[in-house]
Tab-separated table of C-alpha atoms in Angstrom:
chain	number	residue	atom	x	y	z
A	249	MET	CA	65.382	93.996	129.395
A	250	LYS	CA	63.823	95.363	126.228
A	251	MET	CA	64.202	92.694	123.593
A	252	ARG	CA	61.232	90.351	123.147
A	253	PHE	CA	60.765	88.233	120.044
A	254	LEU	CA	57.292	86.723	120.298
A	255	ALA	CA	54.028	87.927	121.770
A	256	VAL	CA	51.897	85.350	123.537
A	257	CYS	CA	48.722	85.399	125.575
A	258	THR	CA	47.296	88.068	123.229
A	259	ALA	CA	43.794	86.952	123.928
A	260	LEU	CA	44.440	87.723	127.571
A	261	ALA	CA	45.964	91.152	127.003
A	262	ALA	CA	43.016	93.035	128.422
A	263	ALA	CA	42.939	90.843	131.484
A	264	THR	CA	46.638	91.330	132.168
A	265	ALA	CA	46.759	95.084	131.649
A	266	LEU	CA	46.512	95.931	135.308
A	267	THR	CA	47.108	92.728	137.230
A	268	GLY	CA	48.681	89.333	136.776
A	269	CYS	CA	46.639	86.898	134.730
A	270	SER	CA	46.581	83.300	135.927
A	271	LEU	CA	47.079	80.927	132.999
A	272	VAL	CA	47.268	77.800	135.115
A	273	GLY	CA	46.270	77.394	138.707
A	274	GLY	CA	43.629	77.018	141.320
A	275	SER	CA	44.669	74.759	144.166
A	276	ALA	CA	42.758	71.548	144.608
A	277	GLU	CA	41.545	70.769	148.102
A	278	GLY	CA	44.413	69.572	150.271
A	279	SER	CA	47.080	70.508	147.741
A	280	GLU	CA	49.924	72.961	148.148
A	281	LYS	CA	50.057	75.955	145.810
A	282	VAL	CA	53.312	77.282	144.342
A	283	THR	CA	53.092	80.555	142.407
A	284	LEU	CA	55.293	81.488	139.468
A	285	TRP	CA	55.259	84.943	137.885
A	286	LEU	CA	56.288	85.046	134.221
A	287	MET	CA	56.463	88.108	132.020
A	288	LYS	CA	54.149	88.496	129.058
A	289	GLY	CA	55.832	87.213	125.910
A	290	SER	CA	58.493	85.109	127.604
A	291	ALA	CA	56.905	81.705	127.042
A	292	SER	CA	54.099	80.337	124.903
A	293	GLU	CA	50.839	79.057	126.306
A	294	ASP	CA	51.777	75.556	125.155
A	295	PHE	CA	55.097	75.708	126.985
A	296	ILE	CA	53.419	76.883	130.185
A	297	ALA	CA	50.718	74.214	130.018
A	298	ASN	CA	53.184	71.417	129.272
A	299	PHE	CA	55.652	72.536	131.912
A	300	THR	CA	52.922	72.854	134.537
A	301	ALA	CA	51.591	69.381	133.864
A	302	ASP	CA	55.080	67.890	133.987
A	303	PHE	CA	56.037	69.719	137.191
A	304	GLU	CA	52.856	68.725	138.992
A	305	LYS	CA	53.276	65.110	137.871
A	306	GLY	CA	56.788	65.056	139.302
A	307	HIS	CA	55.702	66.783	142.523
A	308	PRO	CA	52.507	65.112	143.776
A	309	GLY	CA	50.372	67.320	145.958
A	310	ILE	CA	51.636	70.536	144.316
A	311	ASP	CA	49.457	72.890	142.299
A	312	LEU	CA	51.557	75.239	140.169
A	313	GLU	CA	49.904	78.576	139.530
A	314	VAL	CA	51.474	80.587	136.685
A	315	LYS	CA	50.605	84.279	136.558
A	316	ILE	CA	51.453	86.381	133.516
A	317	GLN	CA	52.639	89.901	134.285
A	318	GLU	CA	52.936	93.033	132.149
A	319	TRP	CA	56.329	94.760	131.903
A	320	THR	CA	54.703	98.147	132.508
A	321	GLY	CA	54.696	98.782	136.245
A	322	ILE	CA	56.299	95.458	137.117
A	323	GLY	CA	58.971	97.065	139.309
A	324	ASP	CA	56.421	98.324	141.814
A	325	LYS	CA	54.623	94.977	141.882
A	326	VAL	CA	57.823	93.012	142.498
A	327	ASN	CA	58.953	95.424	145.210
A	328	ALA	CA	55.580	95.044	146.926
A	329	VAL	CA	56.016	91.266	146.975
A	330	LEU	CA	59.579	91.552	148.265
A	331	ALA	CA	58.447	93.912	151.033
A	332	GLY	CA	55.356	91.872	151.864
A	333	LYS	CA	53.174	94.952	151.436
A	334	GLY	CA	50.913	93.905	148.606
A	335	LYS	CA	47.955	91.573	148.417
A	336	GLU	CA	49.775	89.327	145.959
A	337	SER	CA	52.618	86.917	146.593
A	338	ALA	CA	54.895	84.753	144.500
A	339	ASP	CA	57.400	81.994	145.138
A	340	VAL	CA	59.461	82.467	141.955
A	341	ILE	CA	59.520	85.591	139.778
A	342	GLU	CA	60.971	86.156	136.321
A	343	VAL	CA	62.807	89.487	136.093
A	344	GLY	CA	64.919	91.151	133.435
A	345	ASN	CA	68.567	90.238	133.916
A	346	THR	CA	69.582	93.872	134.407
A	347	GLN	CA	66.889	94.429	137.055
A	348	VAL	CA	68.331	92.144	139.713
A	349	ALA	CA	70.679	94.735	141.242
A	350	GLN	CA	67.867	97.189	141.930
A	351	TYR	CA	65.798	94.497	143.658
A	352	VAL	CA	68.799	93.495	145.774
A	353	GLU	CA	69.180	97.109	146.882
A	354	THR	CA	65.473	97.302	147.755
A	355	GLY	CA	65.822	94.178	149.883
A	356	GLY	CA	63.782	91.021	150.228
A	357	LEU	CA	65.586	88.762	147.757
A	358	SER	CA	66.691	85.292	148.755
A	359	GLU	CA	70.376	84.510	148.209
A	360	LEU	CA	70.776	81.463	145.966
A	361	THR	CA	74.541	81.022	145.908
A	362	LEU	CA	74.552	77.526	147.387
A	363	GLU	CA	71.926	76.115	145.042
A	364	GLY	CA	73.442	77.831	142.025
A	365	LEU	CA	76.843	76.305	142.608
A	366	ARG	CA	75.474	72.894	143.490
A	367	GLU	CA	72.411	72.194	141.383
A	368	TRP	CA	72.044	74.559	138.471
A	369	GLY	CA	75.338	74.240	136.562
A	370	SER	CA	76.583	77.746	137.285
A	371	LYS	CA	80.030	77.149	135.767
A	372	ASP	CA	78.412	77.017	132.303
A	373	TRP	CA	75.996	79.942	132.705
A	374	LEU	CA	76.080	82.731	130.153
A	375	LYS	CA	77.948	85.607	131.794
A	376	GLY	CA	75.514	88.154	130.398
A	377	LEU	CA	72.812	86.527	132.527
A	378	SER	CA	74.747	85.316	135.560
A	379	ASP	CA	76.871	88.405	136.221
A	380	PRO	CA	73.914	90.811	136.600
A	381	GLY	CA	72.321	88.262	138.939
A	382	SER	CA	75.331	88.319	141.272
A	383	VAL	CA	75.801	91.225	143.670
A	384	ASN	CA	78.759	91.511	146.060
A	385	GLY	CA	79.693	87.912	145.384
A	386	ALA	CA	76.274	86.476	146.172
A	387	GLN	CA	73.957	84.977	143.542
A	388	TYR	CA	70.390	86.268	143.618
A	389	GLY	CA	69.270	85.749	140.019
A	390	VAL	CA	69.333	82.397	138.219
A	391	PRO	CA	69.761	82.649	134.419
A	392	TRP	CA	66.719	81.466	132.491
A	393	TYR	CA	67.144	82.457	128.839
A	394	ALA	CA	69.056	84.919	126.672
A	395	ALA	CA	68.552	86.920	123.510
A	396	ASN	CA	70.919	89.246	121.703
A	397	ARG	CA	71.550	91.061	118.464
A	398	VAL	CA	72.920	89.577	115.268
A	399	VAL	CA	73.504	90.926	111.769
A	400	ILE	CA	70.467	90.437	109.521
A	401	TYR	CA	71.418	90.602	105.859
A	402	ASN	CA	69.861	90.566	102.389
A	403	LYS	CA	71.223	87.494	100.582
A	404	ASP	CA	70.501	88.897	97.114
A	405	LEU	CA	72.392	92.121	97.759
A	406	PHE	CA	75.361	90.165	99.125
A	407	ALA	CA	75.402	87.942	96.032
A	408	ASN	CA	75.058	90.874	93.627
A	409	ALA	CA	78.025	92.606	95.305
A	410	GLY	CA	80.153	89.490	95.048
A	411	VAL	CA	80.247	88.916	98.814
A	412	LYS	CA	80.282	85.132	98.884
A	413	ALA	CA	80.909	84.498	102.583
A	414	THR	CA	79.628	86.235	105.668
A	415	PRO	CA	82.402	88.135	107.487
A	416	LYS	CA	84.066	86.553	110.503
A	417	ASN	CA	86.040	89.560	111.813
A	418	ARG	CA	85.857	93.329	111.785
A	419	GLN	CA	88.247	93.785	108.887
A	420	GLU	CA	86.245	91.429	106.691
A	421	TRP	CA	83.050	93.140	107.831
A	422	ILE	CA	84.233	96.605	106.857
A	423	SER	CA	85.541	95.314	103.509
A	424	ALA	CA	82.270	93.552	102.676
A	425	THR	CA	80.179	96.534	103.752
A	426	GLN	CA	82.221	98.870	101.556
A	427	LYS	CA	81.404	96.643	98.553
A	428	LEU	CA	77.735	96.677	99.487
A	429	ASP	CA	77.532	100.458	99.922
A	430	LYS	CA	77.018	101.728	96.372
A	431	GLY	CA	74.570	103.937	94.511
A	432	ASP	CA	71.152	103.979	96.164
A	433	GLN	CA	72.070	100.894	98.171
A	434	GLN	CA	73.234	101.126	101.791
A	435	GLY	CA	75.964	98.765	102.951
A	436	ILE	CA	74.456	98.876	106.413
A	437	TYR	CA	71.704	100.839	108.108
A	438	LEU	CA	73.038	101.790	111.529
A	439	ALA	CA	71.275	104.568	113.397
A	440	GLY	CA	73.595	106.985	115.164
A	441	GLN	CA	72.232	106.347	118.655
A	442	ASN	CA	72.118	102.532	118.765
A	443	TRP	CA	74.014	102.497	122.043
A	444	TYR	CA	73.531	98.790	122.731
A	445	VAL	CA	75.569	98.048	119.604
A	446	LEU	CA	78.185	100.585	120.689
A	447	ALA	CA	78.451	98.870	124.068
A	448	GLY	CA	79.487	95.642	122.343
A	449	PHE	CA	82.216	97.417	120.376
A	450	ILE	CA	83.476	99.063	123.569
A	451	TRP	CA	83.621	95.727	125.398
A	452	ASP	CA	85.479	94.174	122.471
A	453	GLU	CA	88.165	96.821	122.925
A	454	GLY	CA	88.423	96.089	126.642
A	455	GLY	CA	86.554	99.246	127.638
A	456	GLU	CA	83.547	99.772	129.894
A	457	LEU	CA	80.508	102.026	130.097
A	458	ALA	CA	81.192	102.629	133.785
A	459	VAL	CA	83.426	101.132	136.472
A	460	GLU	CA	83.020	100.780	140.228
A	461	THR	CA	85.863	101.867	142.473
A	462	SER	CA	85.612	101.781	146.273
A	463	GLY	CA	81.838	101.728	146.106
A	464	GLN	CA	81.595	104.633	143.671
A	465	TRP	CA	80.566	104.318	140.029
A	466	VAL	CA	82.473	106.358	137.461
A	467	GLY	CA	81.613	106.808	133.771
A	468	ALA	CA	84.298	105.346	131.506
A	469	LEU	CA	83.354	106.422	127.983
A	470	ASP	CA	86.380	108.746	127.833
A	471	ASP	CA	88.817	105.872	128.406
A	472	ASP	CA	91.015	105.181	125.346
A	473	LYS	CA	89.612	101.653	124.956
A	474	ALA	CA	86.029	102.884	125.035
A	475	LEU	CA	86.928	105.592	122.521
A	476	ALA	CA	88.330	102.911	120.193
A	477	GLY	CA	84.920	101.220	120.277
A	478	MET	CA	83.239	104.487	119.307
A	479	ASP	CA	85.744	104.955	116.484
A	480	PHE	CA	84.811	101.583	114.986
A	481	TYR	CA	81.124	102.443	115.327
A	482	LYS	CA	81.761	105.646	113.366
A	483	GLN	CA	83.560	103.753	110.587
A	484	LEU	CA	80.712	101.268	110.233
A	485	GLN	CA	77.922	103.816	110.515
A	486	ALA	CA	79.409	105.858	107.664
A	487	LEU	CA	78.790	102.969	105.239
A	488	GLY	CA	75.079	103.731	105.091
A	489	ASP	CA	72.597	106.562	105.521
A	490	GLY	CA	71.408	105.948	109.063
A	491	PRO	CA	70.411	109.109	110.965
A	492	LYS	CA	73.099	110.460	113.282
A	493	ASP	CA	70.612	111.925	115.780
A	494	ALA	CA	68.137	109.059	116.273
A	495	ASP	CA	68.044	105.490	117.512
A	496	GLU	CA	67.110	102.286	115.703
A	497	GLU	CA	63.392	102.779	116.351
A	498	THR	CA	63.193	106.263	114.833
A	499	PRO	CA	62.285	105.222	112.202
A	500	PRO	CA	62.030	101.484	112.900
A	501	GLN	CA	65.054	99.917	111.213
A	502	ALA	CA	63.075	96.847	110.158
A	503	ASP	CA	60.843	99.085	108.030
A	504	VAL	CA	63.867	100.732	106.421
A	505	PHE	CA	65.414	97.344	105.655
A	506	ALA	CA	62.147	96.099	104.174
A	507	ARG	CA	62.396	98.619	101.321
A	508	GLY	CA	65.011	96.333	99.807
A	509	GLN	CA	67.953	98.709	99.441
A	510	VAL	CA	69.703	98.006	102.754
A	511	ALA	CA	72.205	95.151	102.855
A	512	GLN	CA	72.477	94.769	106.667
A	513	ILE	CA	71.030	95.830	109.986
A	514	ILE	CA	72.000	94.831	113.524
A	515	GLY	CA	69.087	93.605	115.590
A	516	PRO	CA	67.362	90.624	117.205
A	517	PRO	CA	66.575	87.806	114.747
A	518	GLY	CA	62.885	88.300	115.404
A	519	GLN	CA	63.024	91.454	113.287
A	520	ALA	CA	63.239	89.225	110.222
A	521	ALA	CA	59.558	88.394	110.657
A	522	GLN	CA	58.723	92.112	110.782
A	523	ILE	CA	60.727	92.687	107.599
A	524	GLU	CA	58.998	89.862	105.743
A	525	ALA	CA	55.583	91.073	106.908
A	526	ALA	CA	56.354	94.545	105.549
A	527	ASN	CA	57.775	93.178	102.286
A	528	PRO	CA	56.733	89.585	101.492
A	529	ALA	CA	59.072	89.639	98.453
A	530	LEU	CA	61.981	89.312	100.902
A	531	LYS	CA	60.708	86.042	102.373
A	532	GLY	CA	63.481	83.455	102.123
A	533	LYS	CA	66.049	86.072	101.177
A	534	LEU	CA	67.184	87.024	104.672
A	535	GLY	CA	70.163	85.555	106.476
A	536	PHE	CA	71.905	85.985	109.824
A	537	PHE	CA	75.456	86.006	111.121
A	538	PRO	CA	76.977	86.812	114.522
A	539	ILE	CA	78.326	90.334	114.974
A	540	PRO	CA	81.989	89.881	113.988
A	541	GLY	CA	84.700	90.270	116.604
A	542	LYS	CA	88.160	91.757	116.294
A	543	THR	CA	89.493	88.350	115.218
A	544	SER	CA	87.868	85.342	113.575
A	545	GLU	CA	88.392	83.197	116.659
A	546	LYS	CA	85.327	84.495	118.473
A	547	ALA	CA	82.239	86.554	117.784
A	548	GLY	CA	81.943	90.139	118.901
A	549	ALA	CA	80.687	91.025	122.356
A	550	VAL	CA	76.994	91.862	122.542
A	551	PHE	CA	74.560	93.205	125.069
A	552	THR	CA	72.742	90.166	126.422
A	553	GLY	CA	69.071	90.657	127.058
A	554	GLY	CA	67.077	87.992	128.802
A	555	SER	CA	65.633	86.961	132.110
A	556	ASP	CA	66.704	85.647	135.495
A	557	LEU	CA	64.598	83.860	138.086
A	558	ILE	CA	64.460	85.125	141.676
A	559	ILE	CA	62.980	83.852	144.937
A	560	PRO	CA	61.530	86.354	147.434
A	561	GLU	CA	62.718	85.882	151.007
A	562	ARG	CA	59.082	85.978	152.071
A	563	THR	CA	58.103	82.904	150.083
A	564	GLY	CA	56.145	80.495	152.206
A	565	ASN	CA	57.850	77.523	150.592
A	566	ARG	CA	61.462	78.080	149.651
A	567	ALA	CA	62.125	74.367	149.085
A	568	ARG	CA	59.383	74.135	146.453
A	569	ALA	CA	60.584	77.401	144.886
A	570	VAL	CA	64.036	75.854	144.510
A	571	ASP	CA	62.443	72.761	142.965
A	572	LEU	CA	60.596	74.985	140.508
A	573	ILE	CA	63.751	76.778	139.377
A	574	THR	CA	65.557	73.444	139.132
A	575	ALA	CA	62.907	72.266	136.691
A	576	LEU	CA	62.830	75.498	134.660
A	577	VAL	CA	66.604	75.462	134.116
A	578	SER	CA	66.825	71.727	133.425
A	579	GLU	CA	68.108	70.638	130.018
A	580	LYS	CA	64.676	69.330	129.047
A	581	TRP	CA	62.839	72.590	129.606
A	582	GLN	CA	65.702	74.823	128.520
A	583	THR	CA	65.646	72.963	125.212
A	584	GLU	CA	61.880	73.270	124.879
A	585	LEU	CA	61.897	76.987	125.699
A	586	ALA	CA	64.790	77.790	123.385
A	587	ARG	CA	63.305	75.912	120.449
A	588	SER	CA	59.752	77.157	120.882
A	589	MET	CA	60.720	80.812	121.443
A	590	SER	CA	63.975	81.086	119.425
A	591	TYR	CA	65.988	81.957	122.528
A	592	VAL	CA	69.518	81.071	123.552
A	593	PRO	CA	69.591	78.613	126.500
A	594	ASN	CA	71.113	79.728	129.784
A	595	LYS	CA	74.269	77.598	129.443
A	596	THR	CA	77.019	77.592	126.826
A	597	THR	CA	76.876	73.791	126.879
A	598	LEU	CA	73.305	73.880	125.542
A	599	ALA	CA	73.973	76.110	122.517
A	600	HIS	CA	73.624	73.092	120.220
A	601	VAL	CA	69.907	72.702	120.934
A	602	VAL	CA	69.030	75.614	118.612
A	603	GLU	CA	71.177	74.485	115.677
A	604	GLY	CA	68.109	73.989	113.486
A	605	ASN	CA	66.935	77.571	114.052
A	606	ASP	CA	69.030	79.935	111.924
A	607	GLY	CA	68.311	83.057	113.951
A	608	ALA	CA	68.842	81.518	117.369
A	609	ALA	CA	71.880	79.526	116.224
A	610	ASN	CA	73.556	82.743	115.099
A	611	MET	CA	72.739	84.398	118.412
A	612	ALA	CA	74.538	81.688	120.373
A	613	PRO	CA	78.175	82.635	119.490
A	614	GLY	CA	77.502	86.234	120.486
A	615	ALA	CA	75.724	85.151	123.656
A	616	ALA	CA	78.870	83.299	124.691
A	617	GLN	CA	80.665	86.694	124.590
A	618	GLY	CA	77.666	88.547	125.981
A	619	ARG	CA	77.688	91.210	128.648
A	620	ALA	CA	75.156	93.270	130.524
A	621	THR	CA	75.022	96.876	131.638
A	622	PRO	CA	76.842	97.939	134.844
A	623	LYS	CA	75.441	96.327	138.005
A	624	SER	CA	74.338	99.582	139.554
A	625	ALA	CA	70.863	99.728	141.023
A	626	ARG	CA	70.620	103.169	139.400
A	627	TRP	CA	71.486	102.165	135.852
A	628	ALA	CA	67.826	102.490	134.882
A	629	GLU	CA	68.194	106.228	135.524
A	630	ILE	CA	71.064	106.320	133.039
A	631	GLU	CA	68.884	104.711	130.403
A	632	ALA	CA	66.138	107.237	131.143
A	633	LYS	CA	68.471	110.249	130.807
A	634	ASN	CA	70.742	108.406	128.368
A	635	PRO	CA	73.767	110.678	127.983
A	636	ILE	CA	75.290	108.031	125.706
A	637	LYS	CA	72.965	108.892	122.821
A	638	PRO	CA	73.873	112.593	122.471
A	639	TYR	CA	77.527	111.646	122.924
A	640	MET	CA	77.296	109.345	119.917
A	641	THR	CA	75.552	111.991	117.836
A	642	ALA	CA	78.205	114.534	118.763
A	643	VAL	CA	81.051	112.264	117.642
A	644	LEU	CA	79.312	111.290	114.414
A	645	GLY	CA	78.731	114.989	113.778
A	646	GLY	CA	82.444	115.771	113.995
A	647	GLN	CA	82.938	116.876	117.601
A	648	ASP	CA	86.094	115.880	119.451
A	649	PRO	CA	85.416	112.325	120.733
A	650	LYS	CA	87.424	112.733	123.949
A	651	GLU	CA	85.624	115.942	124.934
A	652	ALA	CA	82.169	114.579	124.076
A	653	ALA	CA	82.908	111.357	125.957
A	654	LYS	CA	84.035	113.307	129.033
A	655	VAL	CA	80.705	115.139	129.171
A	656	ALA	CA	78.772	111.861	128.964
A	657	SER	CA	81.046	110.123	131.486
A	658	ASP	CA	80.621	112.951	133.987
A	659	THR	CA	76.832	112.647	133.721
A	660	ILE	CA	77.030	108.871	134.257
A	661	SER	CA	79.253	109.379	137.311
A	662	GLN	CA	76.921	111.979	138.776
A	663	VAL	CA	73.800	109.857	138.369
A	664	LEU	CA	75.276	106.573	139.582
A	665	SER	CA	77.143	107.928	142.583
A	666	SER	CA	75.013	110.821	143.825
A	667	ASP	CA	72.812	110.464	146.896
A	668	ARG	CA	69.212	109.607	146.195
């Protein structure tokens, strides 16, 4: 999971570079310690302190130890805990929502199907968080929070172009962007290899990145529905000067937007702060709207980033671990986390709690349509090789979409279904 909106614990960065840093903890004599691993940047120090105090008050005799972990190298650390081979242990661990499948394959995860159905309101979970946490019909990851992309736009450029309302569907979006794309001004800055955005367009068309059949994963970019998603991407990308052979970080799209001649970008709302820092003149002039869908009835599908909570089988206190997750996903603490960190809560029924936060409120409609990458334990290898990026560049450069998609799909099939 790559999208993070706020950095916390900066004063502890050096301490957490190699090992987990304990923000709260240290068992009192005679008390029982419960250990929670959270990733750096997921929650503020105030949230952690307040949650810890509240949890310990509601569970006398429990000392909650919260350890902050770095994303770099976290896979090896989690696997060591799951295998019982390391010196460290944890009772509950935060993991990226798309990481759950690989930990299930490694072994050592506790199945949480019963609790999820009974206690944690699973019927209202965001699918982009809950689906990656479920493998072969069993729930291993409990949704904690979500974040996704929205359209960030320049209000002045919209007004100057006579675009009075933000678009609600693709047709309106294309029409508005055409009006905005004039002279030295770009209607939208969309890099040619922003494959997370492409994934949303593919899902909107009913296509997939890859599908599983009889235990084998097969790339699906050459399916007609997936190709329709790429066709829309090409239409939109042409209404600006984004590079065809680079992603949204090369150069950083927030920096390009900050120059003041780009009407729209697609990114996490947190990029607005980066834009304003680069160009203070834009402060108060930025707005957000959900990525439009094919119709006005619902927002477009988006890749849902975020985190799930897991319990290692080797925990010494599964009952307390369940209590801890129950507290973290409660309405009280979901509300506090969402409001303090500008996240989307884990349930569709809690979307209203971020209504006062423009960025988060505009994430919520997309989150309700959110998806995650295929639940293959080897998907990380796809992202490392990333055959989707050159496929996109090829199509934007004029190559036959079907042929380019077939090459990328074959690579996806080979990686996901070959023997290790």
